[in-house]
Short mmCIF file of C-alpha atoms and ligand atoms in Angstrom, two decimals:
data_model
loop_
_atom_site.label_atom_id
_atom_site.label_comp_id
_atom_site.label_asym_id
_atom_site.label_seq_id
_atom_site.Cartn_x
_atom_site.Cartn_y
_atom_site.Cartn_z
CA MET A 25 -18.72 -22.94 3.38
CA LYS A 26 -16.72 -21.27 0.34
CA VAL A 27 -15.55 -17.76 1.00
CA ARG A 28 -14.31 -15.32 -1.77
CA PRO A 29 -11.06 -16.35 -3.25
CA ALA A 30 -9.42 -13.25 -2.01
CA VAL A 31 -10.40 -13.98 1.79
CA ALA A 32 -9.23 -17.65 1.37
CA ALA A 33 -5.87 -16.38 0.11
CA MET A 34 -5.32 -14.01 3.10
CA GLU A 35 -3.08 -14.81 5.91
CA GLN A 36 -4.36 -14.71 9.48
CA TYR A 37 -2.71 -11.86 11.36
CA HIS A 38 -1.89 -13.01 14.96
CA PRO A 39 -0.50 -10.19 16.95
CA PRO A 40 1.60 -11.50 19.82
CA LEU A 41 -0.88 -10.34 22.44
CA GLU A 42 -1.08 -13.66 24.49
CA GLY A 43 0.13 -13.53 27.93
CA ARG A 44 0.85 -9.82 27.98
CA THR A 45 -1.16 -9.22 31.16
CA GLU A 46 0.15 -12.41 32.80
CA ARG A 47 2.82 -10.45 34.69
CA ASP A 48 3.43 -6.83 35.36
CA TYR A 49 5.65 -6.45 32.15
CA LEU A 50 6.88 -3.24 31.02
CA LEU A 51 5.07 -3.10 27.84
CA LEU A 52 7.44 -1.62 24.78
CA ASP A 53 6.13 -4.22 22.24
CA PHE A 54 3.04 -2.58 20.73
CA SER A 55 4.03 1.06 20.53
CA GLU A 56 1.22 2.04 22.90
CA SER A 57 1.59 4.59 25.56
CA THR A 58 3.37 3.20 28.68
CA GLN A 59 1.28 5.50 30.89
CA PRO A 60 -2.48 5.47 31.65
CA PRO A 61 -4.78 7.99 30.06
CA SER A 62 -5.20 11.62 31.41
CA PRO A 63 -6.69 11.38 34.86
CA ALA A 64 -9.81 13.46 33.40
CA VAL A 65 -10.29 10.64 30.88
CA THR A 66 -10.45 7.73 33.48
CA ALA A 67 -12.88 9.98 35.70
CA ALA A 68 -15.06 10.74 32.70
CA LEU A 69 -15.25 7.02 31.71
CA GLN A 70 -16.01 6.03 35.45
CA ALA A 71 -18.72 8.80 35.77
CA TYR A 72 -20.28 7.72 32.39
CA LEU A 73 -20.34 4.04 33.69
CA ALA A 74 -21.85 5.11 36.94
CA THR A 75 -24.82 6.69 34.99
CA GLY A 76 -25.58 3.33 33.59
CA LYS A 77 -25.82 4.81 30.20
CA VAL A 78 -24.11 1.99 28.69
CA ARG A 79 -27.50 0.62 28.06
CA MET A 80 -27.84 3.27 25.24
CA TYR A 81 -26.53 3.10 21.67
CA PRO A 82 -23.66 5.54 21.72
CA ALA A 83 -24.13 9.11 20.34
CA GLU A 84 -21.17 11.33 19.24
CA GLY A 85 -22.53 14.63 20.62
CA PRO A 86 -20.09 17.58 20.14
CA LEU A 87 -17.23 15.11 19.49
CA ARG A 88 -17.02 15.78 15.94
CA GLU A 89 -16.74 19.60 16.55
CA LYS A 90 -14.02 19.12 19.10
CA LEU A 91 -12.05 16.69 16.84
CA ALA A 92 -12.38 18.93 13.92
CA ALA A 93 -11.08 22.04 16.03
CA TYR A 94 -8.20 19.70 17.24
CA VAL A 95 -7.20 18.82 13.64
CA GLY A 96 -7.95 22.34 12.22
CA VAL A 97 -10.51 21.20 9.73
CA GLN A 98 -14.30 21.73 9.51
CA PRO A 99 -16.52 19.14 11.33
CA GLY A 100 -17.72 17.54 8.01
CA GLN A 101 -14.10 16.64 7.21
CA VAL A 102 -13.54 14.20 10.06
CA LEU A 103 -15.00 10.71 10.65
CA PRO A 104 -14.70 8.96 13.98
CA THR A 105 -13.93 5.10 13.73
CA ASN A 106 -13.33 2.06 15.76
CA GLY A 107 -9.55 2.72 16.06
CA SER A 108 -7.80 3.85 12.94
CA ASP A 109 -7.73 0.29 11.60
CA SER A 110 -11.47 0.89 10.99
CA ALA A 111 -10.59 3.84 9.04
CA ILE A 112 -8.21 2.04 7.12
CA GLN A 113 -10.83 -0.48 6.04
CA LEU A 114 -13.45 2.23 4.96
CA ILE A 115 -10.77 4.04 2.88
CA LEU A 116 -9.47 1.03 1.05
CA HIS A 117 -13.04 -0.30 0.61
CA ALA A 118 -14.34 2.69 -0.82
CA LEU A 119 -11.29 3.11 -3.36
CA LEU A 120 -10.16 -0.48 -4.33
CA GLU A 121 -11.73 -2.95 -6.52
CA PRO A 122 -10.44 -6.43 -7.24
CA GLY A 123 -7.38 -6.23 -9.48
CA ASP A 124 -6.59 -2.79 -8.59
CA GLU A 125 -2.95 -1.89 -7.63
CA MET A 126 -2.08 -0.35 -4.27
CA ILE A 127 1.42 1.01 -3.78
CA MET A 128 2.70 0.94 -0.11
CA ALA A 129 6.38 0.71 0.75
CA LYS A 130 7.69 -2.35 2.56
CA PRO A 131 7.99 -2.88 5.47
CA GLY A 132 4.73 -1.41 6.00
CA PHE A 133 1.62 -1.67 8.20
CA PHE A 134 0.14 -4.98 8.03
CA VAL A 135 -3.46 -3.93 8.38
CA ILE A 136 -3.34 -1.95 5.35
CA LEU A 137 -1.82 -4.74 3.33
CA SER A 138 -4.32 -7.31 4.50
CA THR A 139 -7.18 -5.07 3.74
CA ALA A 140 -6.08 -4.66 0.29
CA LEU A 141 -5.62 -8.30 -0.20
CA SER A 142 -9.02 -8.92 1.18
CA ILE A 143 -10.47 -6.81 -1.45
CA GLY A 144 -8.62 -8.88 -4.10
CA ALA A 145 -6.26 -5.75 -4.81
CA LYS A 146 -2.82 -6.27 -5.68
CA ALA A 147 -0.03 -4.67 -3.29
CA ILE A 148 2.83 -3.20 -4.97
CA SER A 149 5.67 -2.84 -2.32
CA PRO A 150 8.87 -1.11 -3.04
CA LEU A 151 11.23 -1.34 -0.27
CA TYR A 152 12.36 1.18 2.29
CA LYS A 153 15.89 2.36 1.64
CA ALA A 154 18.85 0.79 3.52
CA ASP A 155 18.69 3.60 5.89
CA MET A 156 14.96 3.10 6.30
CA SER A 157 14.28 6.35 4.71
CA PHE A 158 11.17 6.66 2.55
CA PRO A 159 11.63 5.25 -0.97
CA PHE A 160 10.23 8.32 -2.97
CA ASP A 161 11.76 7.35 -6.26
CA ASP A 162 10.73 3.84 -6.22
CA VAL A 163 7.20 4.73 -5.03
CA GLN A 164 6.86 7.13 -7.99
CA ALA A 165 8.31 4.61 -10.47
CA ALA A 166 5.83 1.97 -9.28
CA VAL A 167 2.81 4.04 -10.67
CA THR A 168 1.08 2.23 -13.46
CA SER A 169 -2.28 2.83 -15.38
CA LYS A 170 -3.68 0.06 -12.69
CA THR A 171 -2.44 2.16 -9.72
CA ARG A 172 -5.81 3.20 -7.72
CA LEU A 173 -4.13 4.01 -4.30
CA ILE A 174 -0.84 5.25 -3.06
CA VAL A 175 -0.29 4.67 0.71
CA ILE A 176 2.29 6.68 2.75
CA VAL A 177 2.63 5.71 6.30
CA SER A 178 4.31 8.54 7.99
CA PRO A 179 5.91 7.98 10.46
CA ASN A 180 5.93 4.35 9.39
CA ASN A 181 5.64 1.22 11.41
CA PRO A 182 8.05 -0.36 12.08
CA THR A 183 10.73 1.89 10.65
CA GLY A 184 9.75 4.97 12.57
CA THR A 185 10.83 7.27 9.47
CA SER A 186 8.55 9.77 7.75
CA ALA A 187 8.14 10.94 4.22
CA SER A 188 8.85 14.73 4.12
CA GLN A 189 6.02 17.01 3.67
CA GLU A 190 7.77 18.01 0.04
CA GLN A 191 7.83 14.29 -0.90
CA ILE A 192 3.99 13.74 0.06
CA GLU A 193 3.18 16.96 -1.85
CA ALA A 194 5.10 16.03 -4.96
CA ILE A 195 3.25 12.46 -4.89
CA LEU A 196 -0.02 14.35 -4.58
CA LYS A 197 0.83 16.71 -7.37
CA GLN A 198 2.35 14.20 -9.84
CA ASN A 199 -0.55 11.71 -9.34
CA SER A 200 -3.42 14.21 -9.20
CA LYS A 201 -5.99 11.57 -10.40
CA ILE A 202 -4.90 8.78 -7.98
CA PRO A 203 -5.95 8.81 -4.26
CA VAL A 204 -3.13 9.03 -1.76
CA TYR A 205 -3.71 8.09 1.73
CA VAL A 206 -1.60 9.22 4.39
CA ASP A 207 -1.72 7.22 7.77
CA GLU A 208 -0.51 9.56 10.55
CA ALA A 209 -0.98 7.12 13.69
CA TYR A 210 2.11 8.73 15.14
CA TYR A 211 1.28 12.27 14.60
CA GLU A 212 1.34 13.64 17.99
CA PHE A 213 4.90 12.33 18.40
CA SER A 214 6.18 13.62 14.84
CA GLY A 215 4.42 16.97 14.80
CA GLN A 216 4.27 16.60 11.13
CA THR A 217 1.03 16.44 9.07
CA ALA A 218 -0.34 16.54 5.63
CA VAL A 219 -3.51 18.01 6.86
CA PRO A 220 -2.90 21.65 5.38
CA LEU A 221 -2.36 19.89 1.87
CA LEU A 222 -6.06 18.89 2.03
CA ALA A 223 -6.96 22.46 0.91
CA LYS A 224 -4.89 22.23 -2.26
CA TYR A 225 -5.36 18.62 -3.33
CA ASP A 226 -8.57 16.68 -3.74
CA ASN A 227 -6.85 13.36 -4.01
CA LEU A 228 -5.70 13.19 -0.18
CA VAL A 229 -7.08 11.38 2.87
CA ILE A 230 -5.52 10.82 6.22
CA SER A 231 -6.17 8.76 9.12
CA ARG A 232 -4.99 9.34 12.79
CA THR A 233 -5.57 7.49 16.11
CA PHE A 234 -6.11 8.10 19.95
CA SER A 235 -4.22 4.67 20.61
CA LYS A 236 -0.90 6.05 20.90
CA ALA A 237 -0.26 9.61 22.37
CA MET A 238 -3.66 9.73 23.97
CA ALA A 239 -3.26 6.06 25.70
CA MET A 240 -6.70 4.70 24.50
CA ALA A 241 -5.59 1.84 22.33
CA GLY A 242 -8.09 -0.55 24.34
CA LEU A 243 -11.02 1.84 23.95
CA ARG A 244 -10.64 1.84 20.11
CA PHE A 245 -10.89 5.20 18.74
CA GLY A 246 -9.29 6.65 15.50
CA TYR A 247 -10.53 8.96 12.75
CA ALA A 248 -10.26 9.81 8.94
CA VAL A 249 -9.61 13.38 7.83
CA GLY A 250 -10.42 14.44 4.16
CA ARG A 251 -12.49 16.51 2.02
CA ALA A 252 -16.10 16.75 3.24
CA ASP A 253 -17.27 14.89 0.06
CA PHE A 254 -14.89 11.95 0.53
CA ILE A 255 -15.84 11.80 4.24
CA ALA A 256 -19.39 11.48 3.35
CA GLN A 257 -18.88 8.77 1.00
CA ILE A 258 -16.98 6.63 3.61
CA GLU A 259 -19.44 7.34 6.26
CA LYS A 260 -21.92 5.31 4.10
CA LEU A 261 -19.70 2.35 4.57
CA ARG A 262 -19.13 2.92 8.36
CA ILE A 263 -21.48 0.85 10.47
CA PRO A 264 -23.66 3.20 12.60
CA TYR A 265 -22.18 2.36 16.01
CA ASP A 266 -18.68 1.74 15.00
CA VAL A 267 -17.48 3.77 17.81
CA ASN A 268 -18.45 2.71 21.24
CA ALA A 269 -19.87 4.95 23.96
CA LEU A 270 -16.70 4.92 26.18
CA ALA A 271 -14.52 5.63 23.14
CA VAL A 272 -16.73 8.69 22.55
CA VAL A 273 -16.42 9.90 26.28
CA GLY A 274 -12.62 9.12 26.45
CA ALA A 275 -11.83 10.87 23.21
CA GLU A 276 -13.71 13.97 24.25
CA ALA A 277 -12.01 14.20 27.69
CA SER A 278 -8.68 13.63 25.89
CA LEU A 279 -9.45 16.56 23.82
CA ASP A 280 -10.66 18.68 26.64
CA HIS A 281 -7.54 17.88 28.87
CA PRO A 282 -4.65 17.43 26.61
CA ALA A 283 -2.00 18.84 29.05
CA PRO A 284 -1.03 15.33 30.56
CA TRP A 285 -0.69 13.49 27.12
CA GLN A 286 1.07 16.36 25.80
CA ALA A 287 3.58 16.44 28.77
CA TYR A 288 4.23 12.52 28.08
CA VAL A 289 4.91 13.13 24.49
CA ARG A 290 7.45 15.70 25.26
CA GLU A 291 9.10 13.43 27.67
CA VAL A 292 9.19 10.64 25.15
CA MET A 293 10.66 12.76 22.44
CA GLN A 294 12.76 15.18 24.04
CA ASP A 295 14.21 13.29 26.88
CA ALA A 296 13.71 9.61 27.01
CA LYS A 297 14.42 8.89 23.30
CA PRO A 298 17.56 10.84 23.18
CA MET A 299 18.71 9.09 26.34
CA VAL A 300 18.11 5.66 24.65
CA GLU A 301 19.82 6.72 21.43
CA ARG A 302 22.87 8.05 23.30
CA PHE A 303 23.14 4.48 25.00
CA LEU A 304 22.74 2.86 21.59
CA ARG A 305 25.47 5.14 20.16
CA GLU A 306 27.87 4.50 23.04
CA HIS A 307 27.62 0.81 22.70
CA GLY A 308 27.94 0.84 18.85
CA ILE A 309 24.40 -0.64 18.27
CA PRO A 310 22.88 0.29 14.90
CA PHE A 311 19.14 1.82 15.04
CA PHE A 312 17.17 3.86 12.78
CA PRO A 313 16.30 7.59 13.49
CA SER A 314 12.61 7.65 14.26
CA ASP A 315 9.99 10.24 14.43
CA ALA A 316 7.72 8.14 16.44
CA ASN A 317 7.51 6.87 19.99
CA PHE A 318 9.55 3.71 19.30
CA LEU A 319 12.94 2.72 17.90
CA LEU A 320 13.90 -0.03 15.42
CA VAL A 321 17.13 -1.46 16.64
CA ARG A 322 19.24 -3.92 15.07
CA SER A 323 20.65 -6.95 16.88
CA GLN A 324 22.59 -9.97 16.05
CA ASP A 325 20.15 -12.29 18.13
CA VAL A 326 16.82 -10.80 17.86
CA GLY A 327 15.07 -13.83 19.40
CA GLY A 328 17.66 -14.04 22.21
CA ILE A 329 17.51 -10.40 23.20
CA ALA A 330 13.81 -10.32 23.10
CA ALA A 331 13.79 -13.48 25.51
CA TYR A 332 16.39 -11.79 27.88
CA PHE A 333 14.10 -8.71 28.28
CA LYS A 334 11.14 -10.90 28.62
CA SER A 335 12.91 -12.93 31.47
CA ARG A 336 13.46 -9.27 33.09
CA ASP A 337 9.65 -8.53 32.59
CA ILE A 338 10.21 -6.33 29.66
CA LEU A 339 8.55 -6.86 26.37
CA VAL A 340 9.90 -5.80 22.99
CA ARG A 341 8.80 -6.78 19.54
CA PRO A 342 11.05 -8.78 17.10
CA GLN A 343 10.42 -7.90 13.62
CA ARG A 344 9.88 -10.07 10.47
CA PRO A 345 11.76 -9.76 7.10
CA PRO A 346 12.83 -7.46 5.55
CA VAL A 347 13.90 -6.13 8.85
CA GLY A 348 13.99 -9.67 10.59
CA ASP A 349 17.45 -8.62 12.19
CA CYS A 350 15.65 -5.92 14.19
CA PHE A 351 13.47 -5.49 17.22
CA ARG A 352 10.97 -2.49 17.74
CA VAL A 353 11.10 -1.04 21.06
CA SER A 354 8.26 1.45 22.28
CA ILE A 355 9.79 4.69 24.18
CA GLY A 356 8.06 5.35 27.49
CA THR A 357 9.00 7.68 30.19
CA VAL A 358 12.61 8.60 31.43
CA ALA A 359 12.25 6.26 34.39
CA GLU A 360 10.90 3.38 32.42
CA MET A 361 13.65 3.58 29.84
CA ARG A 362 16.39 3.84 32.44
CA GLY A 363 15.04 0.32 33.72
CA PHE A 364 15.21 -0.74 30.02
CA LEU A 365 18.80 0.53 29.55
CA GLN A 366 19.93 -1.19 32.73
CA ILE A 367 18.72 -4.62 31.59
CA TYR A 368 19.99 -3.75 28.00
CA ALA A 369 23.52 -3.33 29.59
CA GLU A 370 23.16 -6.54 31.63
CA TYR A 371 22.25 -8.42 28.46
CA LEU A 372 25.38 -6.85 26.55
CA GLN A 373 27.58 -8.09 29.46
CA HIS A 374 25.88 -11.44 29.43
CA ALA A 375 25.95 -11.79 25.37
CA GLY A 376 29.72 -10.54 25.42
CA ALA A 377 30.68 -13.13 28.29
CA ALA A 378 29.18 -15.85 26.19
CA ALA A 379 30.71 -14.81 22.92
N1 LIG B 10 -1.56 2.70 11.63
C1 LIG B 10 -0.24 2.60 12.02
C2 LIG B 10 0.96 2.90 11.22
C3 LIG B 10 -0.21 1.73 13.25
O1 LIG B 10 1.21 1.51 13.77
C4 LIG B 10 -1.30 1.27 14.08
C5 LIG B 10 -1.15 0.71 15.21
N2 LIG B 10 -0.22 -0.44 15.32
C6 LIG B 10 -2.51 1.68 13.47
C7 LIG B 10 -2.54 2.33 12.11
C8 LIG B 10 -3.80 1.29 14.00
O2 LIG B 10 -4.12 1.66 15.09
P1 LIG B 10 -5.38 1.62 15.91
O3 LIG B 10 -6.34 0.87 15.15
O4 LIG B 10 -5.35 1.34 17.24
O5 LIG B 10 -5.89 3.18 15.70
#
């Protein structure tokens, strides 16, 4: 059967998920949380399962109110989705038509790119700077009369770097007729958000996720935040039961009991990441300062180092061009990262001996 040309031209995305559960790996390859969700989340999920209510279609209940209070907006300004991947699809499908141009700096998040391509839109991809900072001038220079969307992933995956609030505001202001979409999947780690700009600019939409700080990647819960009129439009595109009942229960419990994931975020950002950075500096290993729960690290032998870590039961993520000389490593707890650094030191000795 013949599919639309835009679909036929797409590449299949194969995230390297196979075999991740074969052994008790320390999973530092998908920028997930390394720890389980808050105990209250697990308890709420177990309690829900015990009622047998999975027989029912999911209902959102008070979730939107709670989510809106967390974000600091009105309930009509948030839309829960099946992971923020689904928010990406809704936002792009609402805004792009075949032939439109979308600007997103490279390297950027693959799902956004593939969604644009599936629509038949064209991705314009200015390169992140050599120090992996956001290429503000190049993004601005890429705007044409065909630009229908500017995407800013902040912090970006895989660079870990953010666009500053001033840069985001300047892009909103100077392109007031062009929608600007800010992906804030790592917001809880960076602490920086464009949400306050929603009051000032009607061309802004944001997405976030419970997959990272809240440790719910497997449950699939994300959301879009925007002006109420735009959120009502993308809600029309969302399938009615996009968000499953367990995701609703888990998200609500995460919002009701934030202390454990907040403590995890603090440990990752204030203790574990500085410890890893100190090690890298001491060993003269280049890396890029990151606002997220992962680091992009340069290596002369990305395949070799990833294989070595794997042989010691730690998974990291080798990158593709234009950062093919780097691997990405999630930052977990101090104890986990001590283990990671011990194996790293072993690898360096081993690689040094081989050189
Ligand atoms: N945006 C960015 C920048 C990401 O890194 C990810 C996860 N890898 C997502 C969105 C999607 O996350 P999810 O669908 O799990 O919410």
